[in-house]
Coordinates of C-alpha atoms and ligand atoms in Angstrom, one line a residue:
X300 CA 5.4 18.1 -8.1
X301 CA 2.2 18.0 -8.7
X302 CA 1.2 20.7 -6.1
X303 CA 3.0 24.6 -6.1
X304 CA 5.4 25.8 -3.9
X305 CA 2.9 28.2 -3.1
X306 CA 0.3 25.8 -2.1
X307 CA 2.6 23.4 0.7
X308 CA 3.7 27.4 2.0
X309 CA 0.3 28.5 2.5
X310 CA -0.9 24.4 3.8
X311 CA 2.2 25.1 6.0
X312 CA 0.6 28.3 7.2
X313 CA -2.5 26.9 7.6
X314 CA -2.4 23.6 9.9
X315 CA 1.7 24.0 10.6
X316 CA 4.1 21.0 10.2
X317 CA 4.8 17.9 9.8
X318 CA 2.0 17.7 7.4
X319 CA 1.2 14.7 5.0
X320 CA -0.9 16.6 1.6
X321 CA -2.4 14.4 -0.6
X322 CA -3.5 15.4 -3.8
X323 CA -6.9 13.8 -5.3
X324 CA -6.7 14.5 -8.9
X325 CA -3.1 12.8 -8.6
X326 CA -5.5 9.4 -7.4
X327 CA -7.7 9.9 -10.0
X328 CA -5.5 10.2 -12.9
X329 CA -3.2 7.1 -11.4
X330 CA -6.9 5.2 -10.9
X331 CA -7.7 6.3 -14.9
X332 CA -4.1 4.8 -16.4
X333 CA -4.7 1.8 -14.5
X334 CA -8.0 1.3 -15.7
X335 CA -8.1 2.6 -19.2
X336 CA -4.8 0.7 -19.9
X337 CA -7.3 -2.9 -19.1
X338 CA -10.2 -1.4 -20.3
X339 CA -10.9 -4.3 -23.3
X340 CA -10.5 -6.6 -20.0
X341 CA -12.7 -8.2 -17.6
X342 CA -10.3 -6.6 -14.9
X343 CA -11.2 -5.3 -11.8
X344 CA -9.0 -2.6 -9.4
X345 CA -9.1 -2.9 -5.5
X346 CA -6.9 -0.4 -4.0
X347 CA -4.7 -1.8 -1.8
X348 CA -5.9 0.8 1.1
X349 CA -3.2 -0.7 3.6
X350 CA -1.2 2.0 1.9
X351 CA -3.4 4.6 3.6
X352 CA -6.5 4.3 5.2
X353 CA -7.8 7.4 6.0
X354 CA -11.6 7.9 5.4
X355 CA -11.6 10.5 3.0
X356 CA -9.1 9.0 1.0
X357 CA -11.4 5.7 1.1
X358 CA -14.2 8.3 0.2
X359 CA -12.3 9.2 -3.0
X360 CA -12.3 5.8 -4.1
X361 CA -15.3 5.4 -3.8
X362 CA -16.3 8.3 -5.7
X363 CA -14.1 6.8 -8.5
X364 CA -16.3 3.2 -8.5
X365 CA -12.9 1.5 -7.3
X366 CA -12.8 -1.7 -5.6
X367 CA -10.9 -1.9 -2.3
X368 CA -8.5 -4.7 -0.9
X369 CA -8.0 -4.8 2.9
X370 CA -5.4 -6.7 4.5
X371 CA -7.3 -6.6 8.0
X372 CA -10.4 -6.6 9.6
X373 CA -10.1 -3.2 10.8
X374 CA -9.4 -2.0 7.2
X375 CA -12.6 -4.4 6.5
X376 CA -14.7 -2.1 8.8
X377 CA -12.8 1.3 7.9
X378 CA -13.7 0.3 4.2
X379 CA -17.6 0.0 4.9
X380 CA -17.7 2.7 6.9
X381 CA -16.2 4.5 4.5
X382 CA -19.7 3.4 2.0
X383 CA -18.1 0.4 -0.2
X384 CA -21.1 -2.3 -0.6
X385 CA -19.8 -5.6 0.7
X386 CA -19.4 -7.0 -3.0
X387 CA -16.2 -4.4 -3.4
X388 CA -14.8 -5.4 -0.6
X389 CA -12.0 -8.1 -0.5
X390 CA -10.0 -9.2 2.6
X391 CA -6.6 -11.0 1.6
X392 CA -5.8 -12.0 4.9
X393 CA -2.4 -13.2 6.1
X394 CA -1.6 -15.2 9.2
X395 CA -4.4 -14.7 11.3
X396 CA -7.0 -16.2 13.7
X397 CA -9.8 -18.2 12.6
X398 CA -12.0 -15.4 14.5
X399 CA -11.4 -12.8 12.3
X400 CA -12.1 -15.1 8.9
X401 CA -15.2 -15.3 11.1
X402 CA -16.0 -12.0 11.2
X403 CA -15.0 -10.8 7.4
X404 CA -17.7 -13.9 6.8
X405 CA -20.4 -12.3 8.8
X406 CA -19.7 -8.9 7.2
X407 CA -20.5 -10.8 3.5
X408 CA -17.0 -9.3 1.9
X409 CA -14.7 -11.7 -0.2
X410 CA -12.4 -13.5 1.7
X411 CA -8.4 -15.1 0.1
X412 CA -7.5 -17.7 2.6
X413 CA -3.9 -17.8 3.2
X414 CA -3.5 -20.9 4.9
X415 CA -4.2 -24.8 5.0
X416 CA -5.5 -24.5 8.7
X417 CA -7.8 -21.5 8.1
X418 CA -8.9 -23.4 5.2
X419 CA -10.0 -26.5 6.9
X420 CA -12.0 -24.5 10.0
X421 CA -13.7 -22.2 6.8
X422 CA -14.8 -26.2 5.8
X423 CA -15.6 -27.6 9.1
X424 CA -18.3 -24.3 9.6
X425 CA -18.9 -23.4 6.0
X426 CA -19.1 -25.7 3.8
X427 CA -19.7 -24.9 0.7
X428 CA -22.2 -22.2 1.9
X429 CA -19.8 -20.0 1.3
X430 CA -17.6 -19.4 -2.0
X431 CA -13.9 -18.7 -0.7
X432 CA -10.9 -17.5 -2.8
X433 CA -7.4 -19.1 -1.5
X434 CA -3.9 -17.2 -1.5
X435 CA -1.4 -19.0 -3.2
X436 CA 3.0 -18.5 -2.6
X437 CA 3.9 -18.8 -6.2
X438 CA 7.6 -19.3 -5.1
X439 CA 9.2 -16.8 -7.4
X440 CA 11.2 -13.9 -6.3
X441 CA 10.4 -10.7 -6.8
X442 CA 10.1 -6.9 -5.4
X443 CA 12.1 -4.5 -4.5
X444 CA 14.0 -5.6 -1.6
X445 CA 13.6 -8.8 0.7
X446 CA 11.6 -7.3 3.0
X447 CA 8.6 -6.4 0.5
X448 CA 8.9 -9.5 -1.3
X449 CA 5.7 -12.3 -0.4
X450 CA 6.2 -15.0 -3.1
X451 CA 9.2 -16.3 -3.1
X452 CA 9.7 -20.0 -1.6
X453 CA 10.8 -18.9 2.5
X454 CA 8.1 -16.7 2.2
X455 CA 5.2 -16.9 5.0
X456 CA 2.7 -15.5 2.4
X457 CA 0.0 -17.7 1.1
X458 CA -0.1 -21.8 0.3
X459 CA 2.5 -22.9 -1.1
X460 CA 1.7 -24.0 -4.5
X461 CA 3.9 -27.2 -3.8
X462 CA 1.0 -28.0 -1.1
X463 CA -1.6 -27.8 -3.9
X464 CA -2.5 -31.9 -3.4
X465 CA -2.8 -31.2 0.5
X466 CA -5.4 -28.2 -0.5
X467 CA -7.0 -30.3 -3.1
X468 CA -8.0 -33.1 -0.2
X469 CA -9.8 -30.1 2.2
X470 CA -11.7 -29.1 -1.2
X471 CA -12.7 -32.1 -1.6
X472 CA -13.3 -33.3 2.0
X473 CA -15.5 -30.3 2.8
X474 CA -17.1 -29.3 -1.2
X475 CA -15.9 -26.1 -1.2
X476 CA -16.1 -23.8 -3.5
X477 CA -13.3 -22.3 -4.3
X478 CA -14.1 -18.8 -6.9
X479 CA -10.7 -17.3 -6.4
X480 CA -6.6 -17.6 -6.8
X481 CA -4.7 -15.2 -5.3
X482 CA -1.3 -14.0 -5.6
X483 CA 0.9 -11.3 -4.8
X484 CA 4.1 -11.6 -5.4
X485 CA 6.0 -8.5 -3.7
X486 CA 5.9 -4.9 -3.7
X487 CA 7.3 -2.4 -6.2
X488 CA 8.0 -5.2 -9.2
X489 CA 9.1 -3.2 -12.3
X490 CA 9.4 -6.3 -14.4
X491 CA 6.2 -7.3 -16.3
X492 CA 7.3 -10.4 -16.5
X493 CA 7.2 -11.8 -13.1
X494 CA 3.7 -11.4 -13.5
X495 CA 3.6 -13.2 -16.5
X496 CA 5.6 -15.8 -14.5
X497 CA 3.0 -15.7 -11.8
X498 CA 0.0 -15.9 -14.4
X499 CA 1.5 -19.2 -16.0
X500 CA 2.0 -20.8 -12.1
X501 CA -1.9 -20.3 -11.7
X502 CA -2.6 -21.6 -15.3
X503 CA -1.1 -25.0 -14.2
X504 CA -3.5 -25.7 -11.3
X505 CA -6.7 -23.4 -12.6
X506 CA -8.0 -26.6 -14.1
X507 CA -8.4 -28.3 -10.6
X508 CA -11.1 -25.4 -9.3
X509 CA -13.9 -25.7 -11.6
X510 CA -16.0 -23.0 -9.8
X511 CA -13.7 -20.2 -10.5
X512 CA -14.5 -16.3 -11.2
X513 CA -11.7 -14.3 -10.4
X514 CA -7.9 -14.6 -11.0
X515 CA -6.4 -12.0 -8.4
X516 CA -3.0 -11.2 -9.4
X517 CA -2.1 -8.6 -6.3
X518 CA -0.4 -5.7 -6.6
X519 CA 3.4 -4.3 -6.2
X520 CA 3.8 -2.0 -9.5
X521 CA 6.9 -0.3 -9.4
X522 CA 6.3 3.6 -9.0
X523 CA 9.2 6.5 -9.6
X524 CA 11.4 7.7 -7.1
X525 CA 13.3 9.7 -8.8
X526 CA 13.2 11.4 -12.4
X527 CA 14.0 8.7 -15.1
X528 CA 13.0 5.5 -12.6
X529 CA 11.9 2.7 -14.0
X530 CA 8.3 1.9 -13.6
X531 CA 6.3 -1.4 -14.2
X532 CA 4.9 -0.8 -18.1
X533 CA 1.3 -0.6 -17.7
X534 CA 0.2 -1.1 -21.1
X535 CA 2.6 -3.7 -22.0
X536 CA 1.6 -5.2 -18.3
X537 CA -1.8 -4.6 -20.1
X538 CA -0.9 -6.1 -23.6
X539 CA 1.0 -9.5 -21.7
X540 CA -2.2 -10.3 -19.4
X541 CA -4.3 -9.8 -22.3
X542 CA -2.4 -12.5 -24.3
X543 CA -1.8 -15.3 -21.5
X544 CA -5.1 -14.9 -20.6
X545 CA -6.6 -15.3 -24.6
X546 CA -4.1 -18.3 -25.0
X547 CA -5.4 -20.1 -22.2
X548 CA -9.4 -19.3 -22.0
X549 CA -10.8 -20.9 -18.7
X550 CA -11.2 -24.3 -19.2
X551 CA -13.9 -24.7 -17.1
X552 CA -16.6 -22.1 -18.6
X553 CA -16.8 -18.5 -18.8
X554 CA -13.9 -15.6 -18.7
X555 CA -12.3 -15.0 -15.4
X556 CA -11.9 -11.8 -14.2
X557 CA -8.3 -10.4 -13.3
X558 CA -8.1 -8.7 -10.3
X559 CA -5.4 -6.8 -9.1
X560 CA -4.6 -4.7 -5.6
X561 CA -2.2 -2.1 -6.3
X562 CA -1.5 0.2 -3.3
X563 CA 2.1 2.2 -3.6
X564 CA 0.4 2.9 -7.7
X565 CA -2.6 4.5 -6.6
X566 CA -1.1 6.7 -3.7
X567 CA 2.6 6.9 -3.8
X568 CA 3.2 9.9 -5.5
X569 CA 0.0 11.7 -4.7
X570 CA 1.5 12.2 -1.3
X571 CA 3.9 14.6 0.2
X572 CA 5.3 15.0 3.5
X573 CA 6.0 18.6 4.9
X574 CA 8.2 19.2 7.3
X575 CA 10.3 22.2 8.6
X576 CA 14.0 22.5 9.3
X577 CA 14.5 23.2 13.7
X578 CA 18.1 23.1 13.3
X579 CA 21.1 23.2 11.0
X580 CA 24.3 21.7 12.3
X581 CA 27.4 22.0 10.7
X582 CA 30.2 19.3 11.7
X583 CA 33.2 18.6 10.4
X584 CA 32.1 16.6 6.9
X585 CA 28.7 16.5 7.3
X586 CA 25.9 19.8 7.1
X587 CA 23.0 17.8 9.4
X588 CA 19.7 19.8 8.7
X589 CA 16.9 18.8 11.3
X590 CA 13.3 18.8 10.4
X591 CA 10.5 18.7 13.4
X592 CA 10.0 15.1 12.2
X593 CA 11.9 11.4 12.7
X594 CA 11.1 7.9 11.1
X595 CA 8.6 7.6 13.8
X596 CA 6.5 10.0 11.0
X597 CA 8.2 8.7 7.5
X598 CA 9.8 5.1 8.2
X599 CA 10.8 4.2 4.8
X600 CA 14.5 5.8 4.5
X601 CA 15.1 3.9 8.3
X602 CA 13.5 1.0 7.1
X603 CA 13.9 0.1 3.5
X604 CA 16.8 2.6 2.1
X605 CA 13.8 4.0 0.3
X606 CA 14.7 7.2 -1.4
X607 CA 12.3 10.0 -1.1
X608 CA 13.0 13.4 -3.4
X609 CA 13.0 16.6 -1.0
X610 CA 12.7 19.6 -2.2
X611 CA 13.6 23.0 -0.1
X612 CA 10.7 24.9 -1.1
X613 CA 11.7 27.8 0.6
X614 CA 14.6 28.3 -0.8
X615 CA 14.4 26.8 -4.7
X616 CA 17.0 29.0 -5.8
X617 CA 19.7 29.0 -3.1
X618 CA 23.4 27.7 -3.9
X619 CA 23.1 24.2 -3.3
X620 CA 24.8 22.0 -0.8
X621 CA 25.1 18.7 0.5
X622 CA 23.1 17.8 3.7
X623 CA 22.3 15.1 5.7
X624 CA 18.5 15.5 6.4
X625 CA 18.0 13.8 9.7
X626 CA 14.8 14.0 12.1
X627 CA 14.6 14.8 15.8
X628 CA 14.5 11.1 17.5
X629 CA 16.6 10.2 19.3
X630 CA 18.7 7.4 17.7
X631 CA 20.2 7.2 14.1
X632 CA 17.4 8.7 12.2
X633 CA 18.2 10.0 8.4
X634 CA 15.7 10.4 5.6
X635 CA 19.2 11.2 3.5
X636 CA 22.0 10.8 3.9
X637 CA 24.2 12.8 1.5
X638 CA 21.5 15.1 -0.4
X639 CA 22.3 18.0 -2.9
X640 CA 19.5 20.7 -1.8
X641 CA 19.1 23.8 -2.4
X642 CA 20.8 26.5 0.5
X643 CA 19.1 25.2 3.6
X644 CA 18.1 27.7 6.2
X645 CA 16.7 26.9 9.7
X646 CA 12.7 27.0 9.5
X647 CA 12.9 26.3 5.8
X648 CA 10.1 23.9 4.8
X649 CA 11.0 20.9 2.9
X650 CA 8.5 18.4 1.2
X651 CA 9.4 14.9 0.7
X652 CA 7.7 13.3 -2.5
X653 CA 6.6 9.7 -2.8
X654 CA 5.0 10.1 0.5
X655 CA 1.1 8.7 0.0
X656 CA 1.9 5.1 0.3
X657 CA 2.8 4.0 3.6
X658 CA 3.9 7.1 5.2
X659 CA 1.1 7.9 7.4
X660 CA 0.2 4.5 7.5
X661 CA 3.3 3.3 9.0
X662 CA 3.5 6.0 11.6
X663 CA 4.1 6.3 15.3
X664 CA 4.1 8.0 18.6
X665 CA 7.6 7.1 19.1
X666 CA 9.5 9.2 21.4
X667 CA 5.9 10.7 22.9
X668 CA 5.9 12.9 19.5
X669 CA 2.5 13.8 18.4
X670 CA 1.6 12.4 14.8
X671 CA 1.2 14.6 11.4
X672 CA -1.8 15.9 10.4
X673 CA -2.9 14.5 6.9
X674 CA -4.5 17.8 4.2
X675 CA -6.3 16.6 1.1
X676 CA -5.9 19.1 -1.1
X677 CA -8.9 18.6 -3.9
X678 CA -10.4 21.3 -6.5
X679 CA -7.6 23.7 -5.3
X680 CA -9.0 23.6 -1.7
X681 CA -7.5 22.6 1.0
X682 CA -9.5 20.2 3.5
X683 CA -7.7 19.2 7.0
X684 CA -8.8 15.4 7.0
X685 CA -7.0 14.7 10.2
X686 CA -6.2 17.0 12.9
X687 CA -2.5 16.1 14.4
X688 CA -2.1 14.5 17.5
X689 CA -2.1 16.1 20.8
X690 CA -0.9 15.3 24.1
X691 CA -4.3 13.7 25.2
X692 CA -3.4 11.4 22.5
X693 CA -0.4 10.7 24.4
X694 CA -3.1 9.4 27.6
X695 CA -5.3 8.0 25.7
X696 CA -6.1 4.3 27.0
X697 CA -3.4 4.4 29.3
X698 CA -4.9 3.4 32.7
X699 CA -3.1 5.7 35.7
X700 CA -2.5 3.3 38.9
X701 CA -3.6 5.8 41.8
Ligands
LLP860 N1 -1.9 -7.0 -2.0 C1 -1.3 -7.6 -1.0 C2 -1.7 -9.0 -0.6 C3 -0.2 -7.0 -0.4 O1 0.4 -7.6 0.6 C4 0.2 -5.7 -0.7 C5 1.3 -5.0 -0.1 C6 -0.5 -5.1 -1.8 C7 -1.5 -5.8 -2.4 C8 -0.1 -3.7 -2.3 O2 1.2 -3.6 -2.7 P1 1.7 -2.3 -3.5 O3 0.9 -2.1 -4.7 O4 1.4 -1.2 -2.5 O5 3.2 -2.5 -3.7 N2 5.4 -0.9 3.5 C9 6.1 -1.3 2.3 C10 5.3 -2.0 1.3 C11 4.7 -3.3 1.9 C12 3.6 -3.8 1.0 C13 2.9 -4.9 1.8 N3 1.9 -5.5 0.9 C14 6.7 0.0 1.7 O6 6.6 1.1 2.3 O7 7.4 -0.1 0.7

């Protein structure tokens, strides 16, 4: 852990529990390995901030000249509000309304198209006026589990690169230019290869888009869960893009640039989530310890199996034990299921790691429970950076029939 016992007891102390903590130099140094590992590239970074949004996280990344990838218009706005200029701002958008393709236009960020139908209206209004990037579905499996996998061939992600002649026509029909290919294949790919894979797939059809800048090879690198996980190879992700890319220069002019939009890399393990245990409850063949939390607070366990370290911090020495650390709502909700802890005692607090990336993010009021406050802890101070919810959050935008 990157942050001391001593530091989530006195953040505990401070704003209570549950409690997401980030920790900024953890971005930064993620941010640096990323970037010095392509730094003989023309690559560029957009953090994937769908992974977590909030403001003063987009303020860090700003501060480190990072480039930010939005996956909706709100994240769009969130990310210029936030201080990005337009021209490090890229929407990869994903199954939506012409409307909001409309809007991310009049805003002046970069826009991947994911669709034949959006692509055709962007002609109809555009033109070429407009350089547009397009999302491609490579059709290759990959990520961690189905449900974060995007480019395999039943996936909704992107064109299908099997409809290139169909995309070719609308190019042609309407002169677009077309600066971009897009593709992300899935989320938390350890295998440097599949981007290779991905990277030869574009090479085949980069000759049919002579106004190209930017090859945008997503995101999805594999981060550690546990000690001793595999991880994607960074330099030898490095050292592979580097070679495909010098056997294959751009046949139409000038280097591309490789883009990519990690999220889970940049945030995953800067984040923690602090919780404290109500209630133990000792059945038969199971030790059930209950944290004031649920999945409606950290729905990775529920939803993906993800496993998430916890650590009893207020107890690192006790006799450990096998629990089942469950959460307060009120169906099956386990963040683990069989876990070796430390001695567990009621009001314990316990910090789950690997909780930056789409913890908070994926949050709810499920239940009527009030949402975790988020702590950035930077330069040894700690900085409340959003208050948790309260029970006018609870009203708020309801509409009471007299
Ligand atoms: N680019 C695109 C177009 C994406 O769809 C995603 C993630 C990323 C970049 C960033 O992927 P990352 O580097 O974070 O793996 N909620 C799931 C992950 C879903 C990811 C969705 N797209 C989870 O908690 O594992």
């Amino acid at each position: 852990m990157t942050l001391s016992h001593h530091q989530f007891s006195e953040i505990a102390a401070q704003f209570g529990t549950p409690t997401y903590v980030y920790h900024a130099e953890t971005i930064s140094k993620q941010y640096q390995l990323l970037t010095a590992a392509f730094v003989d590239q023309p690559v560029k970074i957009f953090y994937a901030c769908k992974a977590l949004t909030n403001v003063s996280i987009l303020n860090h990344f700003k501060s480190l000249d990072a480039n930010i990838d939005c996956s909706s218009i709100n994240e769009v706005k969130l990310a210029l509000y936030a201080g990005f200029p337009v021209e490090k701002v890229l929407y990869t958008s994903n199954g939506i309304g012409f409307d909001e393709i409309e809007e991310a236009r009049a805003l002046g960020v970069t826009i991947n198209v994911d669709s034949l139908s959006n692509l055709k209206k962007f002609g109809e209004k555009y033109g070429r006026s407009y350089p547009i990037g397009v999302r491609f579905r490579p059709n290759i499996m990959a990520g961690g589990n189905l449900k974060i996998a995007t480019g395999h061939d039943k996936s909704k992600f992107g064109i299908p690169i099997d409809q290139l002649e169909e995309l070719l026509a609308i190019v042609q029909q309407y002169d677009l230019c077309i600066n971009g290919l897009h593709i992300h294949t899935g989320s938390e790919i350890k295998d440097v290869d599949v981007f290779v894979k991905g990277i030869e797939v574009l090479f085949d059809i980069i000759p049919y888009f002579k106004e190209l800048t930017y090859i945008d090879l997503g995101g999805g690198f594999k981060v550690a869960y546990k000690k001793g996980d595999a991880v994607t190879d960074i330099p030898l992700l490095a050292k592979k893009v580097g070679e495909a890319f010098a056997n294959h220069p751009n046949p139409n002019g000038k280097p591309l640039e490789i883009w990519f939009e990690p999220g889970k890399y940049l945030v995953s393990e800067a984040g923690y989530f602090l919780t404290e245990v109500s209630v133990l409850k000792q059945t038969k063949n199971i030790l059930f310890a209950s944290v004031n939390s649920g999945f409606n607070h950290l729905i990775r366990p529920m939803f993906y199996e993800s496993y998430h370290h916890i650590t009893n911090i207020s107890n690192p020495t006790g006799v450990e034990k096998n629990y089942a650390v469950v959460g307060n709502i009120c169906e099956t909700d386990t963040f683990a299921w069989d876990r070796k802890l430390n001695e567990i005692r009621e009001g314990d607090l316990l910090v789950m790691a690997n909780a930056g990336a789409y913890g908070f993010e994926m949050s709810s009021q499920y239940n009527s429970r009030f949402q975790p406050a988020e702590v950035l802890v930077k330069d040894g101070q700690y900085h409340l950076i959003r208050k948790r919810s309260d029970f006018e959050d609870l009203l708020r935008n309801q509409i009471i029939l007299p």
